[in-house]
PDB file of C-alpha atoms in Angstrom:
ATOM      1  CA  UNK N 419      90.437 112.888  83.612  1.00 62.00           C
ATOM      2  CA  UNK N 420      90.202 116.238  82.488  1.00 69.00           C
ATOM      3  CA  UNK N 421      92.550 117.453  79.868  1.00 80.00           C
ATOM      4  CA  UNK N 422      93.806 121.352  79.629  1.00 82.00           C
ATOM      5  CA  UNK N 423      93.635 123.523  76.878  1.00 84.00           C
ATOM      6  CA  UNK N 424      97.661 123.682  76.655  1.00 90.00           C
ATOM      7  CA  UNK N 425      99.092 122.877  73.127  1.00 89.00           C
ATOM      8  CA  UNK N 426     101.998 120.733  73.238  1.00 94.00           C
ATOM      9  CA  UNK N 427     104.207 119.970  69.608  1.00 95.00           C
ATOM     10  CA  UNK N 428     107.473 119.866  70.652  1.00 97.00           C
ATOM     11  CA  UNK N 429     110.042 120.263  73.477  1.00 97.00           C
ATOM     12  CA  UNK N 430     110.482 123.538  73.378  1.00 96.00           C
ATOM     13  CA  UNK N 431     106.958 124.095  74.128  1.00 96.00           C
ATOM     14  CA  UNK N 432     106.934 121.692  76.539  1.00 96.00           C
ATOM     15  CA  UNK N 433     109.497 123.648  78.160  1.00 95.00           C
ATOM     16  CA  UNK N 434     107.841 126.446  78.298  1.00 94.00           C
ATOM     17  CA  UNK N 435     105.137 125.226  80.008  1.00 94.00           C
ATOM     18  CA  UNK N 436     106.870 123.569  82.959  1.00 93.00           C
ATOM     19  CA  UNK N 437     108.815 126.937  83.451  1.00 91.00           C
ATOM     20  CA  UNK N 438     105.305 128.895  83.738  1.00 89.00           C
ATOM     21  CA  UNK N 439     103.069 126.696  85.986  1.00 83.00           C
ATOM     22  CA  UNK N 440     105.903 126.050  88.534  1.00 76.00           C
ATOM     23  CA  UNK N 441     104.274 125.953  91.897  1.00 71.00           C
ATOM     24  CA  UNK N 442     104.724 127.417  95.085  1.00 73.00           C
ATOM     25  CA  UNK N 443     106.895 126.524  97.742  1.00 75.00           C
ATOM     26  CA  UNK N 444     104.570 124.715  99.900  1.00 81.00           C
ATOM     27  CA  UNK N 445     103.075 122.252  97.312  1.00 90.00           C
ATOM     28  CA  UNK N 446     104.771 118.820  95.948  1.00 94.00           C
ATOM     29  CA  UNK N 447     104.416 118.237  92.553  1.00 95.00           C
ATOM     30  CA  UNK N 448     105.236 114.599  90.361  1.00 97.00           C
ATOM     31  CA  UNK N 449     104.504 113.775  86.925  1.00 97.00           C
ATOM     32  CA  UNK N 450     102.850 111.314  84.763  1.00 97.00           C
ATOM     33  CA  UNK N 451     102.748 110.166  81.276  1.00 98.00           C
ATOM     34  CA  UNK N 452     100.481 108.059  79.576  1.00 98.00           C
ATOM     35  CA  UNK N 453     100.557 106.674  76.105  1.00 97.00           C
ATOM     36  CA  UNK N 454      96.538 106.690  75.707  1.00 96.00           C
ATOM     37  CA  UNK N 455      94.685 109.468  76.966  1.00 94.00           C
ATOM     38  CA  UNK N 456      92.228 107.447  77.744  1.00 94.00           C
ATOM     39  CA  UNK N 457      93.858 105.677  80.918  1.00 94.00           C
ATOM     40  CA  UNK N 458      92.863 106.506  84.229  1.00 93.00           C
ATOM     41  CA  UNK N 459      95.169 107.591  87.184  1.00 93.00           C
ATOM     42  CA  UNK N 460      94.455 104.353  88.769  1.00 93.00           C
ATOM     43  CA  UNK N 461      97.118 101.708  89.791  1.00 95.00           C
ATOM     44  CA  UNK N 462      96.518  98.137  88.300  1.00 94.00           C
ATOM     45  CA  UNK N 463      94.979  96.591  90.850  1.00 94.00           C
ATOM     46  CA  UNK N 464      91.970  98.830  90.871  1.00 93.00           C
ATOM     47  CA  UNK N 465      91.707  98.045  87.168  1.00 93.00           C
ATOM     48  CA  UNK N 466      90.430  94.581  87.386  1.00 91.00           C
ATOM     49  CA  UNK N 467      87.986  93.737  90.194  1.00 92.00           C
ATOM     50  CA  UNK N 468      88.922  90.148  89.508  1.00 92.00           C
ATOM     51  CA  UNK N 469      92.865  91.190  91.235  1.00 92.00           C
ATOM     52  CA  UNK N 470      91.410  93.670  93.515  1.00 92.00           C
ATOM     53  CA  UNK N 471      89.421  90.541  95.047  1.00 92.00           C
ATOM     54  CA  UNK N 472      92.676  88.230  94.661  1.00 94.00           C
ATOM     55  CA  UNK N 473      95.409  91.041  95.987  1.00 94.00           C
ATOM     56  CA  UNK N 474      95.917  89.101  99.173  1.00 93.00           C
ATOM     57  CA  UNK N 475      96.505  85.642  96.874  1.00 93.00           C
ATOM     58  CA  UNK N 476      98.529  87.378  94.257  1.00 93.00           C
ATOM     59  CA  UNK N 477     101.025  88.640  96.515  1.00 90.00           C
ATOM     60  CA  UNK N 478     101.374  85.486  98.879  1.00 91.00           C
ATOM     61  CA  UNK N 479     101.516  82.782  95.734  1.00 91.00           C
ATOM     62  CA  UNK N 480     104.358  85.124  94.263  1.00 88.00           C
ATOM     63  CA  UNK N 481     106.442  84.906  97.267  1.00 90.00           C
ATOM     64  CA  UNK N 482     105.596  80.794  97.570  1.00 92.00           C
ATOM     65  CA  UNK N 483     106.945  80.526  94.452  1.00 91.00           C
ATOM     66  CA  UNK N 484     110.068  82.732  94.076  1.00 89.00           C
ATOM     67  CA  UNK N 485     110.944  83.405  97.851  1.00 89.00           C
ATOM     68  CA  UNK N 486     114.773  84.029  97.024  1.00 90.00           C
ATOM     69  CA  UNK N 487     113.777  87.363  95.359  1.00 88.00           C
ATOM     70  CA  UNK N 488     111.881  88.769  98.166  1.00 89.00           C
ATOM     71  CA  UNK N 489     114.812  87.693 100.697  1.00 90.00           C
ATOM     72  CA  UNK N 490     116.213  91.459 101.103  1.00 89.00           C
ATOM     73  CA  UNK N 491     113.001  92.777 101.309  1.00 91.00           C
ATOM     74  CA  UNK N 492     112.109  93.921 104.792  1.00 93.00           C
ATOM     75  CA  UNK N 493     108.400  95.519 104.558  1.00 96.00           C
ATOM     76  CA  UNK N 494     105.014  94.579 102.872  1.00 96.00           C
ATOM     77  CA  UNK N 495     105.737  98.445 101.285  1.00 97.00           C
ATOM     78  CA  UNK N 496     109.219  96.481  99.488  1.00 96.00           C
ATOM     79  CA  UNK N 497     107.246  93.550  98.529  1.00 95.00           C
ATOM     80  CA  UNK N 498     104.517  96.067  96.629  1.00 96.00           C
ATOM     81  CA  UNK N 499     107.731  97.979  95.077  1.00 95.00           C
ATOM     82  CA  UNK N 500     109.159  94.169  93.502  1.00 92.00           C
ATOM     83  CA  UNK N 501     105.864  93.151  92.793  1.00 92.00           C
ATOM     84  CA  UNK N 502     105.232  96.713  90.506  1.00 93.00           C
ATOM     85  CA  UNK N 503     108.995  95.994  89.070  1.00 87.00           C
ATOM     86  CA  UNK N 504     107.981  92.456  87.719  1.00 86.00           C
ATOM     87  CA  UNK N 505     104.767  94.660  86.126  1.00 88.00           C
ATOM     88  CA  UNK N 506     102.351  92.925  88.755  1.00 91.00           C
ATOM     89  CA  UNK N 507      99.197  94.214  90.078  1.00 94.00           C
ATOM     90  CA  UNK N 508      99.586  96.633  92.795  1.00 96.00           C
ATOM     91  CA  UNK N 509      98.043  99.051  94.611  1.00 96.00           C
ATOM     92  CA  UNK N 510     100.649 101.346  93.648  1.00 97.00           C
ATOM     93  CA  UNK N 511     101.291 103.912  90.867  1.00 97.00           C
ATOM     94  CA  UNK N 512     104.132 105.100  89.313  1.00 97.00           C
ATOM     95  CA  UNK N 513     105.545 108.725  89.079  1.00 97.00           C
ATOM     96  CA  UNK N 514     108.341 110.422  88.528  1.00 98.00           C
ATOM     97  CA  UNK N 515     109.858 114.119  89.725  1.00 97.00           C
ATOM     98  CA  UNK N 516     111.318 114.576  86.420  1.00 97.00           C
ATOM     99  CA  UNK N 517     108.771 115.952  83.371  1.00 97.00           C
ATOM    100  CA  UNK N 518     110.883 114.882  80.961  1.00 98.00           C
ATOM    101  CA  UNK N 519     110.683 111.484  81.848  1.00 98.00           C
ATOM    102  CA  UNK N 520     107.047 111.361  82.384  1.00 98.00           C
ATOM    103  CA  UNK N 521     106.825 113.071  78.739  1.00 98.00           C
ATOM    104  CA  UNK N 522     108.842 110.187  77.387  1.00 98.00           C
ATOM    105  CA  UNK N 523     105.939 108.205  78.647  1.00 98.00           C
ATOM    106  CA  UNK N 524     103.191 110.040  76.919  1.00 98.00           C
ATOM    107  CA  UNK N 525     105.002 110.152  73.925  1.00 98.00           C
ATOM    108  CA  UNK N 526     104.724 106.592  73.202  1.00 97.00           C
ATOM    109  CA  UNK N 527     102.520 104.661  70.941  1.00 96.00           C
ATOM    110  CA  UNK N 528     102.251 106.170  68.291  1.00 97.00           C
ATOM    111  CA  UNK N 529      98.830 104.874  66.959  1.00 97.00           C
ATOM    112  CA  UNK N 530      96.849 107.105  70.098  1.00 97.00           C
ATOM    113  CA  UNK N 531      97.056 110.386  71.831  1.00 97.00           C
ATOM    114  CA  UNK N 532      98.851 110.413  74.967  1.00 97.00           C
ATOM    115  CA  UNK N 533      98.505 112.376  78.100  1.00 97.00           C
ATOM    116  CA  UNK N 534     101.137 114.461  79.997  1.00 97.00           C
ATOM    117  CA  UNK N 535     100.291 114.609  83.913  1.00 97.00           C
ATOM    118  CA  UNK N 536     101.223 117.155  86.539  1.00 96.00           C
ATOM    119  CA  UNK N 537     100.122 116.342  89.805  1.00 95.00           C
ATOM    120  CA  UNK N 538     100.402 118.689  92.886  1.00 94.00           C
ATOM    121  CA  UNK N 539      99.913 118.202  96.604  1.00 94.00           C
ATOM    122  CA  UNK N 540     100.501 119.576  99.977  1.00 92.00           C
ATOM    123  CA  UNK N 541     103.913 118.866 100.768  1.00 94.00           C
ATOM    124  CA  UNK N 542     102.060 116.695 104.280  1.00 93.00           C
ATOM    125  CA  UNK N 543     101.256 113.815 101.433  1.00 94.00           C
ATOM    126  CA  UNK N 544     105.019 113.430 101.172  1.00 97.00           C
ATOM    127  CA  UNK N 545     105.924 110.453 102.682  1.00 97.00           C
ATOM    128  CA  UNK N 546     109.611 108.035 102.663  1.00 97.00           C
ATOM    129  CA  UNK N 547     109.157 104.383 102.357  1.00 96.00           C
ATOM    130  CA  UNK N 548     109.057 103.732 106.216  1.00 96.00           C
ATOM    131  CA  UNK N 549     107.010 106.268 107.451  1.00 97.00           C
ATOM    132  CA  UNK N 550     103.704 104.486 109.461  1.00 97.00           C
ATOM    133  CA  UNK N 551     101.682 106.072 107.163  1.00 97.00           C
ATOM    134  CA  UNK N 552     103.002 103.741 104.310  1.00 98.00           C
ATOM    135  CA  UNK N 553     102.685 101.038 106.372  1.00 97.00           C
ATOM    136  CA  UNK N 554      99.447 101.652 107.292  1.00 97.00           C
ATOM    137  CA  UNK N 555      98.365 101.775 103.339  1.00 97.00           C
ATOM    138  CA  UNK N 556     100.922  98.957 102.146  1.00 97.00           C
ATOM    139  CA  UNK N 557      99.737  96.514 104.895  1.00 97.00           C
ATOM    140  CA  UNK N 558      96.219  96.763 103.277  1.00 97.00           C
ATOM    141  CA  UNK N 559      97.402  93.994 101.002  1.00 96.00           C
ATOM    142  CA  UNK N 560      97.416  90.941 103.550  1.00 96.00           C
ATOM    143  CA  UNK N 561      93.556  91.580 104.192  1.00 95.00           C
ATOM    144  CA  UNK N 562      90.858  89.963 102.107  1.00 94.00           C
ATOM    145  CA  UNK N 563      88.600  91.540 100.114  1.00 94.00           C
ATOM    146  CA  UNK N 564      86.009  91.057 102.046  1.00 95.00           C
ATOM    147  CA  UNK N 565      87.681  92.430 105.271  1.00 95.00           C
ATOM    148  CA  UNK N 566      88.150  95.585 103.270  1.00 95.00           C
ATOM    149  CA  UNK N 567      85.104  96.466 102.347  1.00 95.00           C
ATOM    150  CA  UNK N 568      84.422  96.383 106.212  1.00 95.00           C
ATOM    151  CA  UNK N 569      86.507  98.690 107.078  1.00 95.00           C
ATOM    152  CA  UNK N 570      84.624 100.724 103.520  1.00 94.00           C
ATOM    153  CA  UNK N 571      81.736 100.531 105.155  1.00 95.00           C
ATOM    154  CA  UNK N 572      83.450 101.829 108.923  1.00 94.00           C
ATOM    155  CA  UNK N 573      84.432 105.004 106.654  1.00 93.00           C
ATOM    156  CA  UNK N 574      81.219 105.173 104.818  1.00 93.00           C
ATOM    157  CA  UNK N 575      79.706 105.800 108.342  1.00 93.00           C
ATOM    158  CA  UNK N 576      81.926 107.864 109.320  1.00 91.00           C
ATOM    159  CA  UNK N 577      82.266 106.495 112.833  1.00 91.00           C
ATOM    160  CA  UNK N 578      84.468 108.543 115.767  1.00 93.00           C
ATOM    161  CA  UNK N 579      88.305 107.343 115.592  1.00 93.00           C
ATOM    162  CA  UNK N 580      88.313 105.847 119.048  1.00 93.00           C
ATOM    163  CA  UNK N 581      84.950 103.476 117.700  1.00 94.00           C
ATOM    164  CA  UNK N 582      87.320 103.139 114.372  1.00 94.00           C
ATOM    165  CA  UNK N 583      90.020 101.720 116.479  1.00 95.00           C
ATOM    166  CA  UNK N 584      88.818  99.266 118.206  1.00 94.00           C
ATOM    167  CA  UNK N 585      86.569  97.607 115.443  1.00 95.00           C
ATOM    168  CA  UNK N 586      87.686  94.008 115.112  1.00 95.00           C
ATOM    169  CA  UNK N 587      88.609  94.759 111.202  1.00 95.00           C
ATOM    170  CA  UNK N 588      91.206  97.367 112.493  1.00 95.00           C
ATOM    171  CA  UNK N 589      92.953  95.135 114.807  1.00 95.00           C
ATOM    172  CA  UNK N 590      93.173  92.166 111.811  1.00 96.00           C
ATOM    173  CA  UNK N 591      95.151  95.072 110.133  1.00 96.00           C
ATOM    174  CA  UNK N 592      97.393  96.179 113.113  1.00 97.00           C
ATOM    175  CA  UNK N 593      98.237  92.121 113.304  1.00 97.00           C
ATOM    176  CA  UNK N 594      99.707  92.600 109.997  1.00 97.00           C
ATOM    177  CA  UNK N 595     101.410  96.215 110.741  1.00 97.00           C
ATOM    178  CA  UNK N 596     102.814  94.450 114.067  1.00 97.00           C
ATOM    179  CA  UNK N 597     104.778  91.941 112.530  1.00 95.00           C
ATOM    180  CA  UNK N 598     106.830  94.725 110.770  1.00 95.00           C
ATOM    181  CA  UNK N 599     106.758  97.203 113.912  1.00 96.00           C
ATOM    182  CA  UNK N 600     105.776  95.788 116.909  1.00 95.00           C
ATOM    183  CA  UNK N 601     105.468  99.374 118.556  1.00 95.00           C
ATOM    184  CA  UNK N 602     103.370 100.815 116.077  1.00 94.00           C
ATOM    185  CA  UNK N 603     100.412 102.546 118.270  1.00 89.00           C
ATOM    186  CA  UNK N 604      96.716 101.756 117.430  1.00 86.00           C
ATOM    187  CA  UNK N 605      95.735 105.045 116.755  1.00 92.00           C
ATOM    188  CA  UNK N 606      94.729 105.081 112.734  1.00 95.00           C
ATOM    189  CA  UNK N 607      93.235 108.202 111.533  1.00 94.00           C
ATOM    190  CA  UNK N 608      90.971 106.998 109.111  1.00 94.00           C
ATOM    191  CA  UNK N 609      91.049 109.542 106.604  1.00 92.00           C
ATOM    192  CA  UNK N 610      94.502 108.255 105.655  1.00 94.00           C
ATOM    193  CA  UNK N 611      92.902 105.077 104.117  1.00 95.00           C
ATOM    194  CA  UNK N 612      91.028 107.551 102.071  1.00 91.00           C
ATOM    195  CA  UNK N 613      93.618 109.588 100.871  1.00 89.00           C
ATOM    196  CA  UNK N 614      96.589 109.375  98.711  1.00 89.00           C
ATOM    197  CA  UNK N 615     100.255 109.816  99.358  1.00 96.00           C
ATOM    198  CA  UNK N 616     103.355 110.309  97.714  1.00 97.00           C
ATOM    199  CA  UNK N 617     106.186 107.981  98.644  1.00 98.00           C
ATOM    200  CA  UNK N 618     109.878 108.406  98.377  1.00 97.00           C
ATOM    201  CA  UNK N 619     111.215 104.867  97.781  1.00 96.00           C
ATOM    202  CA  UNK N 620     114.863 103.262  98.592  1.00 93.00           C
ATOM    203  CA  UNK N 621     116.757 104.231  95.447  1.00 92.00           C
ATOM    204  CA  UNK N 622     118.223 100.828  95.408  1.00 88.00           C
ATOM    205  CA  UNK N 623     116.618  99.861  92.096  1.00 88.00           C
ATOM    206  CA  UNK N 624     118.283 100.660  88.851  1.00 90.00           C
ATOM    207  CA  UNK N 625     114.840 101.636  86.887  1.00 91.00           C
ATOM    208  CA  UNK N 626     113.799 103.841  89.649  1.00 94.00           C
ATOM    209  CA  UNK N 627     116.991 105.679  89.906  1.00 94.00           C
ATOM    210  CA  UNK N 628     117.276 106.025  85.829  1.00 94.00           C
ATOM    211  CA  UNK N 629     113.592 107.128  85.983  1.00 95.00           C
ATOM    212  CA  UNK N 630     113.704 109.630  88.974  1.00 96.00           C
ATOM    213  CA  UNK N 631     110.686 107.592  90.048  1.00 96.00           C
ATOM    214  CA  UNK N 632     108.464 107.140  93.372  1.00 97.00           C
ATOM    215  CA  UNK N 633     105.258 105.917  93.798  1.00 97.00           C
ATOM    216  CA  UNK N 634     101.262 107.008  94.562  1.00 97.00           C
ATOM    217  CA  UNK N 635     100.199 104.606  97.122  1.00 97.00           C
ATOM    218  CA  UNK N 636      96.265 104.105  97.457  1.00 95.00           C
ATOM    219  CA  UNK N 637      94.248 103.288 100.122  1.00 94.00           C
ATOM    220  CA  UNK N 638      90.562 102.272  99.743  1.00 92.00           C
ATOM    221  CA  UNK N 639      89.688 104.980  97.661  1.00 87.00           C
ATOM    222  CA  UNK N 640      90.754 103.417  93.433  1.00 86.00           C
ATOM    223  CA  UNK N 641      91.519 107.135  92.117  1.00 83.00           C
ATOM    224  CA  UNK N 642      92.782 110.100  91.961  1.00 83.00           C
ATOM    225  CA  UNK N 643      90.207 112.707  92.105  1.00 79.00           C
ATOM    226  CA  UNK N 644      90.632 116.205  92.348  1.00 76.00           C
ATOM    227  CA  UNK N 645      86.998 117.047  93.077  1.00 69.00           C
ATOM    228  CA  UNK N 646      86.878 114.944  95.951  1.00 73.00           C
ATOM    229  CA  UNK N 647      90.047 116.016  96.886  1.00 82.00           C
ATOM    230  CA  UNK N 648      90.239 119.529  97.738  1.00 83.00           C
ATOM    231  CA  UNK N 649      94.200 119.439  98.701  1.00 85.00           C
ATOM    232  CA  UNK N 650      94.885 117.800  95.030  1.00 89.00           C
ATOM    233  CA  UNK N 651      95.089 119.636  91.529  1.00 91.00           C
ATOM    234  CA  UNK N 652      95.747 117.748  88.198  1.00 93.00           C
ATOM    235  CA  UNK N 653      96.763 118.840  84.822  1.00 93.00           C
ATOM    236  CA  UNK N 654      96.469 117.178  81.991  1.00 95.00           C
ATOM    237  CA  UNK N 655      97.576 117.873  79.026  1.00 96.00           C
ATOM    238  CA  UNK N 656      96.903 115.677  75.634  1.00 96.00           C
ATOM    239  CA  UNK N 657      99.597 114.962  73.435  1.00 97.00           C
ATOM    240  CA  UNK N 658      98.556 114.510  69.670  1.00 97.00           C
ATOM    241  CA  UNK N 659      99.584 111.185  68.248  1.00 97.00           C
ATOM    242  CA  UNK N 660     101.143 113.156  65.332  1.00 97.00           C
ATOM    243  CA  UNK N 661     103.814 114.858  67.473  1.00 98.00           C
ATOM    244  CA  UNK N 662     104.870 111.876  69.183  1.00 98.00           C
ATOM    245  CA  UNK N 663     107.752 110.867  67.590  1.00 97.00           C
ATOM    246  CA  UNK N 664     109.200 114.218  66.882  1.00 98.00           C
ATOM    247  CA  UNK N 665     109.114 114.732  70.517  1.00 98.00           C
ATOM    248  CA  UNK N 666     110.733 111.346  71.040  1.00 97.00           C
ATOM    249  CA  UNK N 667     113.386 112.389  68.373  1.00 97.00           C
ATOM    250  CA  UNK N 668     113.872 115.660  70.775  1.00 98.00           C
ATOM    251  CA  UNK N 669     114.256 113.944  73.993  1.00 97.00           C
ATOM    252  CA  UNK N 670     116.508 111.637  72.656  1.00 96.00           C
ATOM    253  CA  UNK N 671     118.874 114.442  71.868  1.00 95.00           C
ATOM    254  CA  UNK N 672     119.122 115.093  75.541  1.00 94.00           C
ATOM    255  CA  UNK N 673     119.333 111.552  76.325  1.00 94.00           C
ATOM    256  CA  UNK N 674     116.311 110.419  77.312  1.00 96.00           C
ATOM    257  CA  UNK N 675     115.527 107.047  75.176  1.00 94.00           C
ATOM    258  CA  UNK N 676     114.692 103.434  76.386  1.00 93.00           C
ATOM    259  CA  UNK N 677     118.529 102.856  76.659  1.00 91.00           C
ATOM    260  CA  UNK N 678     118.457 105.380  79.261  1.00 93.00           C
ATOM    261  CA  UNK N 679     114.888 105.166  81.051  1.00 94.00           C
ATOM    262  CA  UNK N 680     115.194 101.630  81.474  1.00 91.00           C
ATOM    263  CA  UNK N 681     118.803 100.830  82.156  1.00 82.00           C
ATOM    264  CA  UNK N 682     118.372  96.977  81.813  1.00 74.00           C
ATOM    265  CA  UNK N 683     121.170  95.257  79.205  1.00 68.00           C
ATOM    266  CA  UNK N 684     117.984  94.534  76.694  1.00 73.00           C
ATOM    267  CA  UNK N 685     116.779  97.416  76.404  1.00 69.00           C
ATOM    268  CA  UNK N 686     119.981  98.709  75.947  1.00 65.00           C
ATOM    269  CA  UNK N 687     120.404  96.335  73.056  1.00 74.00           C
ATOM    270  CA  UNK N 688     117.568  96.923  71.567  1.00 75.00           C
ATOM    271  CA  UNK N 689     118.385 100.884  71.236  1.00 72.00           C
ATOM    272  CA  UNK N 690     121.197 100.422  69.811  1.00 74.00           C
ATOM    273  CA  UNK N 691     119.987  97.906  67.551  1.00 74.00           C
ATOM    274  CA  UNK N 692     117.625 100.905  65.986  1.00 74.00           C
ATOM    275  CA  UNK N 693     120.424 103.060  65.607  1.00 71.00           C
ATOM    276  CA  UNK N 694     122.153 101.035  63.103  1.00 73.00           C
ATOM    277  CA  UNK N 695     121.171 101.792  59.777  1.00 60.00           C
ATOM    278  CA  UNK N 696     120.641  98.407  57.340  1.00 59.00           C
ATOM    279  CA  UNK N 697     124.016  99.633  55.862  1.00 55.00           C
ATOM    280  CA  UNK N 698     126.043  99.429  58.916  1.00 54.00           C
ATOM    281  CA  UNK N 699     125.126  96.011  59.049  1.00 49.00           C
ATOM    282  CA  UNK N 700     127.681  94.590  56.328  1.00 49.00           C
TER     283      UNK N 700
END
């Protein structure tokens, strides 16, 4: 991932940057943060071939064994949304369309440089949680990994979309897309398994309405990668493991902290808990 030359040491600088690289009108822009500068904009099931290989296992033996929490879900794309919650391999990745948050993000650890992420996109790549599009992507998930690399190999060759269609692979995936809209047409542009979107989720989830979040979802392609992308720019800016917790210290002032970002009762607990000074405590 390559890293700007931007400095970053404290808020206000931080500030200052997200008021001068504001983009134009027509392009979507999320954010990122990541502890180590050394992780890749990848979601976690690209990250281990041994769960890419299983994703169709993973997600079925989850929902044999705790079927009462998937109950109000009513897409594969809600399953992949519970399944990232619980901190689960998915072939989604998180974002969020407030900087400060993301900068939270980067800013812990403080034992390795993080990495602040801007990511900007035609506005097109927008999508809401129930657009065919999603489901297209999501659906990916009930296919083995061997029926994937089939259709890799359809897209390798670039085949017309009509010849596309009507491969055998591409109707095992419309099976699955069927049982969650039966009307859905069978006319899949392929370059939308090779591209990434940006998805707008139900904001009926505490952590993603504290967090401002939404979600990359990922096709076949494991990445983001602005070179092969041409409609994609990335910034990323390090953040020295020196500064981290005076920019913690900062955000908490505007009240961003883990009480906060994650609204759940222990974290909660656990903030206030490092508030109290020893001599509070008699």
């Amino acid at each position: 991932m390559y890293m700007t030359s931007e400095k970053i040491t404290c808020l206000s600088d931080f500030v200052n940057y997200i008021t001068r690289s504001s983009d134009n009108s027509r392009s979507a822009t999320v954010y990122r943060g990541h502890s180590s500068d050394e992780f890749l904009l990848m979601p976690s099931l690209f990250r281990t071939q041994s769960h890419l290989r299983q994703e169709k296992s993973i997600l079925r033996e989850l929902i044999s064994r705790h079927p009462r929490e998937f109950i109000e879900d009513r897409t594969t794309f809600d399953n992949l949304v519970r399944m990232q919650h619980y901190n689960l391999p998915t072939r989604l990745l998180d974002i969020t369309y407030n900087p400060l948050i993301a900068l939270y993000f980067a800013c812990q650890d403080d034992k390795t440089s993080g990495a602040f992420i801007k990511i900007s996109t035609r506005k097109t790549r927008v999508k809401y949680y129930d657009s065919d599009t999603v489901t297209l992507l999501a659906n990916l998930c009930h296919l083995s990994h061997r029926q994937k690399q089939r259709i890799k190999t359809l897209l390798d060759e670039e085949v017309e979309d009509d010849e596309f269609n009507n491969a055998d692979i591409v109707n095992d995936l419309l099976y699955y897309i069927r049982l969650e809209k039966p009307n859905f047409r069978a006319m899949i542009n392929p370059k939308d398994l090779v591209s990434m979107f940006i998805v707008k989720p139900k904001q009926n989830n505490r952590r993603i309405i504290a967090q401002q979040g939404g979600f990359v979802i990922f096709g076949i392609e494991q990445e983001l990668d602005q070179v092969l992308d041409p409609y994609l720019n990335i910034q990323a800016i390090p953040i020295s493991k020196v500064v981290k917790k005076r920019i913690r210290e900062e955000l908490d002032g505007f009240n961003i902290n883990e009480s906060t970002v994650f609204p759940e009762l222990e974290k909660a607990s656990t903030y206030i808990m490092s508030k109290i000074a020893p001599s509070d405590m008699s």
